Amino acid sequence: MRANILWLPALMVFAIVACTKQERPSLPPEEKKHYPEVSHPTPNILPDTLNEMLGIVLHHTALPTAEAALHELTRPRGVSSHVVIDTDGKRYILAPPTAITFHAGKSLLNGRERCNNFCIGVEFQGNTAQVPLTKEQIESGVEYLLPLVTEHHIPLDNIVTHKMVRDNFIHHHPQERRCKTKVDISSSDYARFMNALKASLDSLQTLSK
C-alpha cells in the first residue's frame, strides 16, 4: 500500500507533462476567420480520372457578377473550375479538388502540358485589370488553399496565374497562331495573394515547432 502511495507523485507529474505536450498554441486571430462555402456543382468535369493536384492556377472571371461567372462555368460542355471566390469572400464550390475541370486550356507548367490534369483552378470574381482583389477574396483564397497546399505538398512555385501557363505554352509552340496570350490576374494581385499565402504557411510552421 505504501509503495503505491509513493508512486502517486510520479504518476501525477507524468500526467501533467503528457497533457502539456498535447496542447498546441491557437492560431492567430486572422487565421480563425471562416468564409462561407456554397455547393454549386458544375457538370464540366472529366469523368473517371483524378486530378494529380501538383499545382494551382489562379484566374479572374472578368465577368460583372459571381452569378454570371457561375452560369458560364456550369454551362454544359463549357469551361469550368473548382471554386469561385466572390468579392465578399464567399466561396462557390464547383467541384472537389480531386476532379479534373476545364480551366487552363492550352497550358504548360514545369515542362508538362494540359495543366487541367494536375492543377486546381481558382476563380476570383471580377477583373483585376480594373479593380484589385478585395482583402476578403485574398483571405478566403488562402483559407481554401492552405489545407490543400500543406496536405499535398504543393510547392509555391507551382501556384501560378493562367497567363503564366498560357505564355509557357506559346513559348514552346510558337506555331499555334490561334493560341492568344491570356490576360488574367494582375501581377500585383498575384504578388499580394502569394505574400498572404506564404505568411500563413510560415505561421503554421512556427506553430508546429
Coordinates of C-alpha atoms in Angstrom, one line a residue:
M1 CA 0.0 0.0 0.0
R2 CA 2.8 2.3 1.0
A3 CA 4.6 1.6 -2.3
N4 CA 1.5 2.6 -4.3
I5 CA 1.3 5.9 -2.4
L6 CA 5.0 6.6 -3.2
W7 CA 4.3 6.2 -6.9
L8 CA 1.4 8.7 -6.9
P9 CA 3.5 11.9 -7.2
A10 CA 5.4 10.5 -10.1
L11 CA 2.2 9.5 -11.9
M12 CA 0.8 13.0 -11.4
V13 CA 3.9 14.6 -12.9
F14 CA 3.8 12.2 -15.9
A15 CA 0.1 13.1 -16.4
I16 CA 0.8 16.8 -16.3
V17 CA 3.7 16.6 -18.8
A18 CA 1.6 14.4 -21.2
C19 CA -1.3 16.9 -21.2
T20 CA 1.1 19.8 -21.7
K21 CA 2.6 18.1 -24.8
Q22 CA -0.8 17.6 -26.3
E23 CA -1.7 21.3 -26.1
R24 CA -1.0 23.3 -29.2
P25 CA -0.9 27.1 -29.5
S26 CA -4.1 28.5 -31.0
L27 CA -4.0 30.1 -34.5
P28 CA -3.6 33.8 -34.7
P29 CA -7.0 35.7 -34.8
E30 CA -6.8 36.3 -38.5
E31 CA -6.5 32.6 -39.2
K32 CA -9.7 31.8 -37.4
K33 CA -11.9 33.8 -39.8
H34 CA -14.1 31.5 -41.7
Y35 CA -15.7 32.3 -45.1
P36 CA -18.9 30.5 -46.1
E37 CA -18.9 27.8 -48.8
V38 CA -21.8 27.0 -51.1
S39 CA -22.0 23.9 -53.2
H40 CA -22.7 24.9 -56.9
P41 CA -21.7 21.8 -58.9
T42 CA -20.5 22.0 -62.5
P43 CA -21.2 19.2 -65.0
N44 CA -18.0 20.0 -66.8
I45 CA -15.5 17.6 -65.3
L46 CA -13.5 14.8 -66.8
P47 CA -15.1 11.5 -65.6
D48 CA -13.3 8.6 -64.1
T49 CA -10.0 10.5 -63.9
L50 CA -8.4 12.0 -60.8
N51 CA -6.6 15.4 -60.6
E52 CA -3.0 14.8 -59.6
M53 CA -3.1 18.1 -57.6
L54 CA 0.5 19.1 -58.3
G55 CA -0.2 22.8 -58.9
I56 CA -2.8 25.6 -58.7
V57 CA -3.8 28.0 -61.4
L58 CA -5.3 31.4 -60.4
H59 CA -7.8 33.1 -62.6
H60 CA -10.2 36.1 -62.5
T61 CA -13.6 35.7 -64.0
A62 CA -13.6 39.0 -66.0
L63 CA -17.4 39.0 -65.6
P64 CA -19.6 41.6 -63.9
T65 CA -21.1 39.3 -61.2
A66 CA -20.5 36.0 -59.5
E67 CA -23.9 34.8 -60.8
A68 CA -22.7 35.5 -64.4
A69 CA -19.5 33.6 -63.7
L70 CA -21.3 30.6 -62.2
H71 CA -23.6 30.5 -65.2
E72 CA -20.6 30.4 -67.5
L73 CA -18.7 27.8 -65.5
T74 CA -21.7 25.4 -65.2
R75 CA -23.0 25.7 -68.8
P76 CA -23.0 22.2 -70.2
R77 CA -20.0 21.3 -72.4
G78 CA -18.3 24.6 -71.4
V79 CA -15.4 25.7 -69.3
S80 CA -15.2 25.1 -65.5
S81 CA -13.1 25.5 -62.4
H82 CA -13.0 24.2 -58.9
V83 CA -14.1 27.3 -56.9
V84 CA -15.3 30.8 -57.5
I85 CA -14.4 33.3 -54.7
D86 CA -16.7 36.4 -54.6
T87 CA -15.7 39.8 -53.6
D88 CA -17.1 39.3 -50.0
G89 CA -15.0 36.1 -49.6
K90 CA -17.9 33.7 -50.2
R91 CA -16.8 30.6 -51.9
Y92 CA -18.8 28.7 -54.5
I93 CA -17.5 25.1 -54.8
L94 CA -18.0 23.8 -58.3
A95 CA -16.0 20.6 -58.0
P96 CA -13.9 18.8 -55.5
P97 CA -10.1 19.3 -55.9
T98 CA -9.7 15.7 -56.9
A99 CA -11.8 16.3 -60.1
I100 CA -10.3 17.5 -63.4
T101 CA -12.1 20.7 -64.6
F102 CA -11.6 22.7 -67.7
H103 CA -10.0 26.0 -66.7
A104 CA -6.5 26.2 -68.2
G105 CA -6.9 25.1 -71.8
K106 CA -3.6 25.1 -73.7
S107 CA -1.1 25.4 -71.0
L108 CA 2.3 24.3 -69.7
L109 CA 3.9 24.1 -66.3
N110 CA 7.3 22.7 -65.5
G111 CA 7.6 21.3 -69.0
R112 CA 4.3 19.5 -68.8
E113 CA 1.2 20.4 -70.9
R114 CA -2.5 20.1 -70.1
C115 CA -2.4 21.7 -66.7
N116 CA -6.1 20.7 -66.1
N117 CA -4.9 17.2 -65.4
F118 CA -2.7 18.2 -62.5
C119 CA -3.8 21.6 -61.3
I120 CA -6.6 23.1 -59.2
G121 CA -8.4 26.0 -60.8
V122 CA -9.3 29.0 -58.6
E123 CA -11.5 31.8 -60.0
F124 CA -11.6 35.2 -58.3
Q125 CA -14.7 37.2 -59.1
G126 CA -14.0 40.4 -61.0
N127 CA -11.4 41.8 -63.3
T128 CA -8.1 42.6 -61.6
A129 CA -7.1 44.8 -64.6
Q130 CA -9.8 47.2 -63.4
V131 CA -10.3 46.5 -59.7
P132 CA -7.9 44.7 -57.4
L133 CA -8.8 41.7 -55.3
T134 CA -10.5 42.5 -52.1
K135 CA -9.0 41.7 -48.7
E136 CA -11.8 39.2 -48.2
Q137 CA -11.0 37.4 -51.5
I138 CA -7.4 37.0 -50.6
E139 CA -8.2 35.8 -47.1
S140 CA -10.8 33.4 -48.4
G141 CA -8.4 32.1 -51.1
V142 CA -5.7 31.4 -48.6
E143 CA -8.3 29.7 -46.3
Y144 CA -9.3 27.5 -49.2
L145 CA -5.9 26.6 -50.5
L146 CA -3.9 26.3 -47.3
P147 CA -5.1 22.8 -46.4
L148 CA -4.5 21.6 -50.0
V149 CA -1.0 23.1 -50.2
T150 CA 0.0 21.5 -46.9
E151 CA -1.6 18.2 -47.4
H152 CA -0.4 17.6 -50.9
H153 CA 2.9 19.4 -50.5
I154 CA 2.3 21.8 -53.4
P155 CA 5.3 24.0 -54.0
L156 CA 4.7 27.7 -54.0
D157 CA 6.4 27.8 -57.4
N158 CA 3.6 25.6 -58.7
I159 CA 0.9 28.2 -57.8
V160 CA 0.7 30.3 -60.9
T161 CA -1.7 32.5 -63.0
H162 CA -3.4 31.4 -66.1
K163 CA -1.3 33.9 -68.1
M164 CA 1.9 32.3 -66.9
V165 CA 1.0 28.8 -68.0
R166 CA -0.5 30.1 -71.3
D167 CA 2.6 32.1 -72.1
N168 CA 4.7 29.0 -71.3
F169 CA 2.7 27.0 -73.9
I170 CA 3.0 29.8 -76.5
H171 CA 6.8 29.9 -76.0
H172 CA 7.1 26.2 -76.7
H173 CA 4.5 26.3 -79.5
P174 CA 5.1 29.5 -81.5
Q175 CA 3.3 28.0 -84.5
E176 CA 0.0 27.9 -82.5
R177 CA -1.4 31.0 -84.1
R178 CA -4.9 30.5 -82.6
C179 CA -3.5 30.5 -79.1
K180 CA -3.6 34.0 -77.8
T181 CA -1.9 35.4 -74.8
K182 CA -4.2 35.1 -71.8
V183 CA -4.8 38.3 -69.8
D184 CA -5.7 37.3 -66.2
I185 CA -4.8 38.0 -62.6
S186 CA -2.6 41.1 -62.5
S187 CA 1.0 40.7 -61.4
S188 CA 0.4 43.0 -58.4
D189 CA -2.6 41.0 -57.2
Y190 CA -0.7 37.7 -57.8
A191 CA 2.1 39.1 -55.6
R192 CA -0.4 40.2 -52.9
F193 CA -2.0 36.8 -52.8
M194 CA 1.2 34.8 -52.8
N195 CA 2.6 37.0 -49.9
A196 CA -0.5 36.3 -47.9
L197 CA -0.4 32.6 -48.6
K198 CA 3.3 32.4 -47.7
A199 CA 2.7 34.3 -44.5
S200 CA 0.0 31.8 -43.4
L201 CA 2.3 28.9 -44.3
D202 CA 5.1 30.5 -42.2
S203 CA 2.7 30.9 -39.3
L204 CA 1.7 27.2 -39.4
Q205 CA 5.4 26.2 -39.5
T206 CA 6.1 28.4 -36.5
L207 CA 3.2 26.9 -34.5
S208 CA 4.3 23.4 -35.3
K209 CA 7.8 23.9 -33.9

